[in-house]
Coordinates of C-alpha atoms in Angstrom, one line a residue:
Chain A
D1 CA 0.0 0.0 0.0
T2 CA 1.5 3.3 -1.1
G3 CA -0.5 5.7 1.1
V4 CA -3.5 7.8 0.5
S5 CA -4.4 8.3 -3.1
Q6 CA -6.4 11.2 -4.5
N7 CA -7.7 11.7 -8.1
P8 CA -7.7 13.8 -10.0
R9 CA -4.7 15.9 -9.0
H10 CA -6.0 18.9 -10.8
K11 CA -9.5 19.9 -11.9
I12 CA -10.5 23.0 -13.8
T13 CA -14.3 23.5 -14.2
K14 CA -16.7 26.2 -15.3
R15 CA -18.9 27.8 -12.7
G16 CA -22.1 25.9 -12.3
Q17 CA -20.7 22.5 -13.2
N18 CA -20.6 19.6 -10.9
V19 CA -17.3 17.9 -9.9
T20 CA -16.4 14.7 -8.1
F21 CA -13.2 13.8 -6.4
R22 CA -12.1 10.4 -5.2
C23 CA -9.9 9.4 -2.3
D24 CA -8.5 5.9 -1.7
P25 CA -7.3 5.6 1.9
I26 CA -4.6 3.3 3.3
S27 CA -6.3 -0.1 3.2
E28 CA -6.2 -0.9 6.9
H29 CA -7.4 2.6 8.0
N30 CA -11.1 2.6 8.8
R31 CA -11.2 6.4 9.3
L32 CA -11.3 8.9 6.5
Y33 CA -11.4 12.7 6.5
W34 CA -11.8 15.5 4.0
Y35 CA -10.2 18.9 4.4
R36 CA -10.2 22.0 2.3
Q37 CA -7.3 24.4 2.1
T38 CA -7.3 27.8 0.5
L39 CA -4.2 29.8 -0.5
G40 CA -2.1 30.8 2.5
Q41 CA -4.3 29.1 5.0
G42 CA -4.1 25.8 7.0
P43 CA -6.5 23.0 6.0
E44 CA -10.0 23.2 7.4
F45 CA -12.1 20.1 8.4
L46 CA -15.0 19.2 6.2
T47 CA -16.2 15.8 7.2
Y48 CA -15.2 12.5 8.7
F49 CA -16.1 8.8 8.1
Q50 CA -15.7 5.8 10.3
N51 CA -16.1 2.9 7.9
E52 CA -19.1 3.8 5.8
A53 CA -20.7 6.0 8.4
Q54 CA -20.4 9.8 8.1
L55 CA -20.0 10.8 11.7
E56 CA -19.5 14.5 11.4
K57 CA -19.9 17.4 9.0
S58 CA -18.5 20.9 9.2
R59 CA -20.7 23.9 8.7
L60 CA -18.3 24.6 5.8
L61 CA -20.0 21.7 4.0
S62 CA -22.9 23.4 2.4
D63 CA -25.8 21.6 0.8
R64 CA -24.0 21.7 -2.5
F65 CA -21.4 19.4 -1.1
S66 CA -21.9 15.7 -0.5
A67 CA -19.5 13.0 0.6
E68 CA -19.9 9.2 0.5
R69 CA -17.9 6.2 1.5
P70 CA -19.7 3.2 0.2
K71 CA -18.6 -0.1 1.7
G72 CA -16.1 1.7 3.9
S73 CA -13.4 1.8 1.3
F74 CA -12.8 4.7 -1.1
S75 CA -14.7 8.0 -0.7
T76 CA -16.0 10.5 -3.1
L77 CA -16.6 14.2 -2.5
E78 CA -19.0 15.9 -4.9
I79 CA -19.6 19.6 -5.4
Q80 CA -22.7 20.6 -7.2
R81 CA -23.2 23.9 -9.0
T82 CA -19.6 25.0 -8.3
E83 CA -18.8 28.6 -7.4
Q84 CA -15.6 30.5 -7.7
G85 CA -15.3 30.4 -3.9
D86 CA -15.0 26.6 -4.1
S87 CA -11.6 27.0 -5.7
A88 CA -9.2 25.3 -3.2
M89 CA -7.1 22.3 -2.5
Y90 CA -9.2 19.4 -1.3
L91 CA -7.2 17.0 0.9
C92 CA -8.1 13.6 2.1
A93 CA -6.6 11.8 5.1
S94 CA -7.0 8.5 6.8
S95 CA -6.1 7.0 10.2
P96 CA -6.5 3.7 11.9
E97 CA -8.9 3.2 14.7
D98 CA -7.5 4.1 18.1
R99 CA -6.9 1.0 20.1
G100 CA -5.2 0.0 23.2
V101 CA -3.2 2.7 24.9
A102 CA -3.2 5.1 22.0
S103 CA -5.4 8.1 22.7
V104 CA -7.6 10.0 20.3
G105 CA -5.6 10.4 17.1
G106 CA -2.8 8.5 18.7
Y107 CA -1.6 7.0 15.5
G108 CA -1.6 10.3 13.6
Y109 CA -3.1 11.1 10.2
T110 CA -1.8 10.4 6.7
F111 CA -2.7 12.8 4.0
G112 CA -2.9 12.4 0.2
S113 CA -1.5 14.8 -2.3
G114 CA -4.8 16.6 -2.7
T115 CA -7.0 17.7 -5.6
R116 CA -6.6 21.3 -6.7
L117 CA -9.9 22.7 -7.9
T118 CA -10.1 25.8 -10.0
V119 CA -13.5 27.2 -10.8
V120 CA -13.5 29.7 -13.7
Chain B
K1 CA -13.2 27.3 19.9
Q2 CA -9.7 25.9 19.4
E3 CA -7.3 28.3 17.6
V4 CA -3.8 27.5 16.5
T5 CA -1.2 30.2 15.8
Q6 CA 2.2 29.7 14.2
I7 CA 5.0 32.2 14.5
P8 CA 6.8 33.3 12.5
A9 CA 4.6 33.4 9.4
A10 CA 7.8 33.3 7.2
L11 CA 11.4 32.7 7.9
S12 CA 14.5 33.0 5.7
V13 CA 17.8 31.6 6.8
P14 CA 21.2 30.6 5.3
E15 CA 22.0 27.0 5.0
G16 CA 23.4 25.4 8.2
E17 CA 21.5 27.4 10.7
N18 CA 19.5 25.8 13.5
L19 CA 16.0 27.2 13.8
V20 CA 12.9 27.0 15.9
L21 CA 9.3 27.2 14.7
N22 CA 6.6 28.0 17.2
C23 CA 3.0 26.8 17.5
S24 CA 0.5 27.9 20.1
F25 CA -3.0 26.7 20.8
T26 CA -5.8 28.3 22.9
D27 CA -7.4 25.2 24.4
S28 CA -5.0 22.9 26.3
A29 CA -7.5 20.0 26.2
I30 CA -5.9 18.4 23.2
Y31 CA -5.0 14.8 22.7
N32 CA -2.1 14.9 20.4
L33 CA -0.2 17.3 18.1
Q34 CA 1.2 16.6 14.7
W35 CA 3.7 18.6 12.6
F36 CA 3.5 18.4 8.8
R37 CA 5.5 19.7 5.9
Q38 CA 3.8 21.0 2.7
D39 CA 5.7 21.7 -0.5
P40 CA 4.1 24.3 -2.9
G41 CA 1.0 22.9 -4.5
K42 CA 1.4 19.5 -2.8
G43 CA -0.3 17.6 0.0
L44 CA 0.9 17.2 3.6
T45 CA 3.7 15.0 4.7
S46 CA 3.7 14.0 8.4
L47 CA 6.9 14.9 10.2
L48 CA 6.3 14.1 13.9
L49 CA 3.4 13.1 16.0
I50 CA 3.5 13.9 19.8
Q51 CA 1.0 11.9 21.8
S52 CA -0.6 13.4 24.8
S53 CA 1.6 11.4 27.2
Q54 CA 4.8 12.6 25.6
R55 CA 6.7 15.8 25.8
E56 CA 8.9 15.5 22.7
Q57 CA 9.6 13.4 19.6
T58 CA 12.7 13.3 17.5
S59 CA 13.3 12.2 13.9
G60 CA 16.7 12.8 12.4
R61 CA 17.4 16.6 12.4
L62 CA 13.9 17.4 13.7
N63 CA 12.8 17.6 17.3
A64 CA 9.3 18.6 18.4
S65 CA 8.3 19.4 21.9
L66 CA 4.9 19.8 23.5
D67 CA 3.8 21.7 26.6
K68 CA 0.1 21.2 26.9
S69 CA -0.3 23.3 30.0
S70 CA 1.1 26.4 28.4
G71 CA -0.5 25.6 25.0
R72 CA 2.8 25.5 23.1
S73 CA 4.8 23.3 20.8
T74 CA 8.1 24.0 19.0
L75 CA 9.7 22.3 16.0
Y76 CA 13.5 22.5 16.1
I77 CA 15.4 21.9 12.8
A78 CA 19.1 21.4 13.2
A79 CA 21.6 22.2 10.5
S80 CA 19.0 23.4 8.0
Q81 CA 19.4 22.5 4.3
P82 CA 17.9 24.0 1.1
G83 CA 15.7 20.9 0.8
D84 CA 14.0 21.9 4.1
S85 CA 12.4 24.8 2.3
A86 CA 8.6 24.3 2.6
T87 CA 5.7 25.4 4.7
Y88 CA 5.5 23.8 8.1
L89 CA 2.1 23.2 9.7
C90 CA 1.2 22.2 13.2
A91 CA -2.1 20.7 14.0
V92 CA -3.8 19.8 17.3
I93 CA -6.0 16.8 17.6
T94 CA -9.2 17.3 19.4
G95 CA -11.6 14.9 20.9
F96 CA -13.8 14.8 17.8
Q97 CA -11.2 13.3 15.5
K98 CA -10.5 16.7 14.0
L99 CA -7.2 18.3 13.2
V100 CA -7.2 22.0 13.8
F101 CA -4.4 23.6 11.9
G102 CA -2.3 26.7 12.2
T103 CA -1.7 28.8 9.1
G104 CA 1.9 27.6 8.8
T105 CA 5.4 28.9 8.7
R106 CA 7.0 29.4 5.3
L107 CA 10.6 28.5 5.5
L108 CA 13.3 29.3 2.9
V109 CA 16.8 28.0 3.4
S110 CA 19.3 29.6 1.1
P111 CA 22.5 27.8 -0.1

């Protein structure tokens, strides 16, 4: 397993179009996260899955955004009716479930290379 | 609301210098802290993870410390090299499986 994989690496779309991104986590990681990063800022949390269940969504995730993780494996993030403000780097991360003595997030998080979205 | 601040925002040093990057957070009730490196236009590469029971972690020329009570972490880079040029991000891990990131320190190491 070579890590967290994201596709596509870059996406340019016209305003109003729908786009979908894919994330393949590390295979033994049951937790998957989506973050968004705008220029000059740190990544911001969007949503989190444990297996196929979406356990938390940020208020940043408007109703134009939807994320899925069918069968608890890969995940997709779809943006409908894109706006110029959606232009950002979309990052996916995964982590194993905390077990034993490891505290919350005790194994850390592994990020993918991201999908750069440009809405023109 | 947890807020993470990184100082300085940018740093330029000649090759060979030792340097310290600072990270502070407003709520000391964190579980762990992770330092990442980000090259321009790329994703995040994990550098060091400090678990709540630890005070520091070392990897090669990197050493990170954590003082939860004062809400601070530092990343020490020894003998800096041009290849260290990147943005360094710290992130605290909250109880809701969320990472809260700072805005990063942009480091430029000149040959």
